[in-house]
Each structure stands twice: as C-alpha cells, then as structure tokens.
Amino acid sequence: MIASGCPSNQLLQMLDAADLDLLRPHLTTVEMVRKSVLGEAGAALRHVYFPHGGSVSITVGLSEGQMIEVAMLGRDSVVGGGAALADGIAPTDAVVLFPGAASALEIAAFRTVAAASPPFRELMVRHEQALLAHAQQSLLCNTLHPVEARLARWLLRARDLSDSEILPLTQEALAQMLGVRRNAVSLVAHALQRAGIIHYSRGQIEIVDLRALETTSCGCYSAVKAHHLRLVGAVP
C-alpha cells in the first residue's frame, strides 16, 4: 500500500519519488465494497481512485435500462482521472465488481498535483488514451465476436486483475457485463465446463485450464494488453 512507500497500483509505481511525494499527503486508503458506485454518468465526481486490488466495471447504459461494460479497471489503472482533468463530470458509470483496497484523493488535490507535475499529468493522459483504446476494442469485440470468445476474453481480464483462478461471479452478472441474455452465458459456460476449461457453481467461476481459455478467447484480449503496454508501459 501507499503508506508503506511501495504502492500496489502500477500507475503510482511508475511515478518518481518527487511526484509520489506530491501525491502522498492527499491519498487515503479506502476499501472498495462490491457493487458500490465510484462514479455515475452525468454526475460530478468527488474522488479519483487508484485501485490496489479488486476491479471496477466501467459501463454505459441505455434509457431502457440495459447496460454493457466497456472496460474493466484495476491495479493497472485510475478511476476518474480523465474526468478530473476535464470538467469533473463522470462520462460513464463506475461500479466495484470485485472488492479491494484503493488510494483515493479528492478532485481538487488531483488537479493541483497534475498542474504541478507534467510527468504525472502526461501519465494520466496516456492512461486515458489506453482506456479509450480498451473501450473501442470492447465495442468491436461485442459487435463482431461470438459469446464464447467474449466470455473467455472477459474471464482472462478478470483473472489478470484478481490474481486468482476463482472469480466470485454469477452468470447473471456476467451476462450484464457482456450485454447478452443469461441463457447465452449459461450455454457457453456449460460448454466450457464440459471441455474442462472452467468450472462453475452458484456464484463462482473457476478457471481450470488457462491455456485453453486463452485459445478460446479472441484477439481482443491481447490487443487491449498491447495498447496498454504501448501507452502506459505496465500490464498486470
């Protein structure tokens, strides 16, 4: 954690000592509770979050009540950084998917540090470019690729952020993230389980064969990692 001088968030790890010292007095360690809302589309943000663990789902919704995930953020990311540098209004919803700790700071403090440190500001801008690439790749994937490949891509990303083969997740929640019907996820999950790639029970999905899951996934998984590595320089 940040208090020990060795932050778990990869963006904070990339800062030099001087920039980290600028941030340190403003950072507070918080626990991100599952399903808690860190940002709501159209609403003013109060804090920026640097996750140390867990994951945050960035989603967009329709007036009919439907929603779909466009990105999943974790310890390689910052939540709300782009909005904080702009007008402070959240463009999307940000909801905690898997719980974990994070370093939080108020918008005003974030802007003060960004104004004082060009390297910090540049890192935040490059992260937003990576996030945009992530969202664009997700849109492409959700439009062109079958549910099986999309599900595999999503599970691989979740595993990267959680460092665990076991993900506390219902099929209903996963269907919402992918923007498909629950029965579509159920059919695909059943096929993957029969193939020995995953094992699922109520409220939990376990990755059994990682290599086979990578083979099942589409190229969007590696494309997102490549974008992040090129723009930010760190991946989970």
C-alpha positions as a printed Julia matrix, in Angstrom:
236×3 Matrix{Float64}:
   0.0     0.0     0.0
   0.99    3.63   -0.37
   1.58    4.09    3.35
   4.5     1.65    3.26
   6.2     3.6     0.48
   5.56    0.83   -2.08
   2.17    1.34   -3.77
   0.43   -1.67   -5.26
  -1.17    0.39   -8.01
   1.01    0.17  -11.11
   0.46    3.79  -12.17
   1.64    5.01   -8.77
   4.63    2.69   -9.07
   5.63    4.45  -12.28
   5.94    7.86  -10.58
   9.31    9.06   -9.4
   9.87    9.85   -5.73
   9.22   13.58   -6.13
   5.83   13.11   -7.81
   4.82   10.41   -5.34
   5.69   12.8    -2.52
   3.37   15.39   -4.08
   0.52   12.88   -4.01
   1.2    11.19   -0.71
  -0.29   13.83    1.65
  -3.59   13.73   -0.26
  -4.04    9.96   -0.53
  -6.4     8.0     1.69
  -6.66    4.23    1.66
 -10.26    3.06    1.22
 -11.96   -0.28    0.78
 -13.92   -0.65   -2.43
 -17.04   -2.6    -1.48
 -18.68   -4.83   -4.07
 -21.44   -3.02   -6.02
 -20.51    0.37   -4.57
 -20.7     3.21   -7.1
 -17.47    5.19   -7.61
 -18.89    7.34  -10.38
 -22.28    7.87  -12.0
 -22.69    9.04  -15.59
 -23.57   12.74  -15.7
 -22.81   13.33  -12.03
 -19.93   15.32  -10.54
 -17.05   13.22   -9.24
 -15.68   13.84   -5.76
 -12.7    11.5    -5.79
 -10.21    9.79   -8.08
  -9.28    6.18   -7.22
  -6.07    4.23   -7.75
  -7.05    0.58   -7.09
  -4.55   -1.69   -5.35
  -6.7    -4.78   -5.84
 -10.16   -5.81   -6.95
 -11.72   -4.42  -10.11
 -14.1    -1.7   -11.22
 -16.54   -2.13  -14.09
 -16.92    0.86  -16.42
 -20.36    0.64  -18.02
 -22.67    2.59  -20.27
 -26.43    2.31  -20.09
 -29.45    2.9   -22.29
 -32.66    4.67  -21.34
 -34.42    1.29  -21.47
 -32.32    0.14  -18.53
 -29.89   -2.03  -20.44
 -26.17   -1.69  -19.78
 -22.91   -3.09  -21.05
 -19.35   -3.0   -19.81
 -16.83   -1.1   -21.94
 -13.77   -1.59  -19.71
 -12.62   -3.27  -16.5
 -10.14   -1.34  -14.38
  -7.92   -2.48  -11.54
  -4.43   -2.05  -10.18
  -3.1    -1.05  -13.61
  -5.48    1.9   -13.82
  -7.02    5.01  -12.31
 -10.77    5.54  -11.96
 -11.99    9.05  -12.75
  -8.67   10.53  -13.83
  -9.8    11.7   -17.25
 -12.95   13.35  -15.92
 -10.93   15.04  -13.17
  -8.63   16.6   -15.76
 -11.65   17.79  -17.77
 -14.9    19.08  -16.25
 -15.18   16.7   -13.31
 -18.33   15.05  -14.68
 -18.31   11.26  -14.97
 -18.95   10.17  -18.59
 -19.83    6.59  -17.57
 -20.82    4.56  -14.54
 -18.03    3.03  -12.42
 -19.15    0.2   -10.14
 -16.99   -2.07   -7.98
 -17.14   -5.6    -9.38
 -14.61   -7.35   -7.13
 -13.76   -5.75   -3.76
 -10.3    -4.46   -2.91
  -8.36   -1.53   -1.48
  -7.63    1.71   -3.32
  -5.88    5.02   -2.8
  -8.38    7.85   -3.12
  -7.85   11.59   -3.4
 -10.2    14.49   -3.89
 -10.64   16.02   -7.34
  -9.14   19.36   -6.27
  -5.98   17.69   -4.96
  -5.68   15.6    -8.11
  -5.85   18.72  -10.26
  -3.3    20.52   -8.08
  -0.79   17.69   -8.46
  -1.47   17.41  -12.2
  -0.82   21.13  -12.61
   2.41   20.93  -10.59
   3.79   17.79  -12.26
   3.9    17.5   -16.09
   5.07   13.83  -15.88
   2.07   12.93  -13.67
  -0.32   14.76  -15.98
   1.18   13.06  -19.04
   0.81    9.63  -17.41
  -2.86   10.34  -16.7
  -3.43   11.42  -20.31
  -1.71    8.31  -21.66
  -3.86    6.19  -19.36
  -6.99    7.81  -20.77
  -5.76    7.0   -24.28
  -5.31    3.37  -23.2
  -8.79    3.39  -21.67
 -10.27    4.74  -24.9
  -8.48    2.0   -26.86
  -9.85   -0.55  -24.36
 -13.41    0.74  -24.82
 -13.09    0.77  -28.62
 -11.77   -2.8   -28.62
 -14.65   -3.88  -26.38
 -17.14   -2.31  -28.79
 -15.53   -4.14  -31.7
 -15.49   -7.41  -29.77
 -19.12   -7.14  -28.65
 -20.2    -6.38  -32.21
 -18.25   -9.0   -34.16
 -17.25  -11.9   -31.95
 -19.25  -14.84  -30.6
 -20.27  -15.02  -26.95
 -17.79  -17.84  -26.27
 -14.79  -15.72  -27.31
 -16.13  -12.65  -25.48
 -16.69  -14.63  -22.3
 -13.17  -16.06  -22.46
 -11.7   -12.56  -23.02
 -13.62  -11.18  -20.05
 -12.55  -14.01  -17.71
  -8.9   -13.56  -18.7
  -9.02   -9.85  -17.91
 -10.73  -10.52  -14.58
  -8.09  -13.1   -13.7
  -5.28  -10.67  -14.53
  -6.65   -8.14  -12.08
  -7.59  -10.55   -9.3
  -4.53  -12.85   -9.44
  -6.9   -15.73   -8.78
  -8.32  -18.6   -10.79
 -11.55  -18.36   -8.77
 -13.87  -15.45   -9.5
 -16.9   -14.71   -7.29
 -19.37  -14.04  -10.07
 -22.85  -15.1   -11.06
 -23.81  -15.9   -14.63
 -26.46  -13.18  -14.43
 -23.85  -10.54  -13.58
 -21.58  -11.81  -16.33
 -24.43  -11.63  -18.84
 -24.97   -7.98  -17.87
 -21.29   -7.2   -18.37
 -21.31   -8.78  -21.83
 -24.67   -7.31  -22.82
 -26.22  -10.7   -23.64
 -29.05  -12.81  -22.28
 -28.34  -15.01  -19.29
 -29.21  -18.2   -21.19
 -26.5   -17.37  -23.76
 -23.89  -17.21  -20.98
 -25.3   -20.37  -19.41
 -24.96  -22.32  -22.67
 -21.4   -21.14  -23.29
 -20.33  -21.69  -19.68
 -21.76  -25.21  -19.8
 -19.79  -25.95  -22.99
 -16.57  -24.59  -21.46
 -17.14  -26.69  -18.36
 -17.7   -29.83  -20.43
 -14.41  -29.09  -22.2
 -12.64  -28.86  -18.83
 -11.74  -25.18  -19.3
 -13.77  -23.74  -16.43
 -15.82  -25.0   -13.53
 -18.79  -23.03  -12.35
 -21.1   -23.3    -9.4
 -23.61  -20.89   -7.95
 -21.92  -17.51   -7.58
 -18.45  -18.7    -8.57
 -16.45  -19.43  -11.72
 -13.1   -21.21  -11.57
 -10.6   -21.18  -14.43
  -9.32  -24.75  -14.75
  -7.31  -24.65  -18.0
  -5.79  -21.2   -18.56
  -4.11  -22.08  -21.87
  -7.32  -23.43  -23.34
  -9.18  -20.32  -22.19
  -6.58  -18.14  -23.95
  -7.06  -20.2   -27.11
 -10.84  -19.79  -26.85
 -10.57  -16.01  -26.47
 -10.46  -13.71  -29.46
  -7.5   -11.48  -30.28
  -9.11   -8.56  -28.43
  -7.62   -9.73  -25.13
  -4.03   -9.45  -26.36
  -4.83   -6.28  -28.33
  -6.0    -4.46  -25.19
  -2.86   -5.54  -23.32
  -0.68   -4.35  -26.2
  -2.39   -0.94  -26.26
  -1.89   -0.57  -22.51
   1.74   -1.6   -22.68
   2.46    0.82  -25.52
   0.7     3.8   -23.94
   1.25    3.27  -20.23
   4.08    0.74  -20.04
   2.69   -1.62  -17.4
   0.29   -4.55  -17.51
  -0.88   -6.9   -14.72
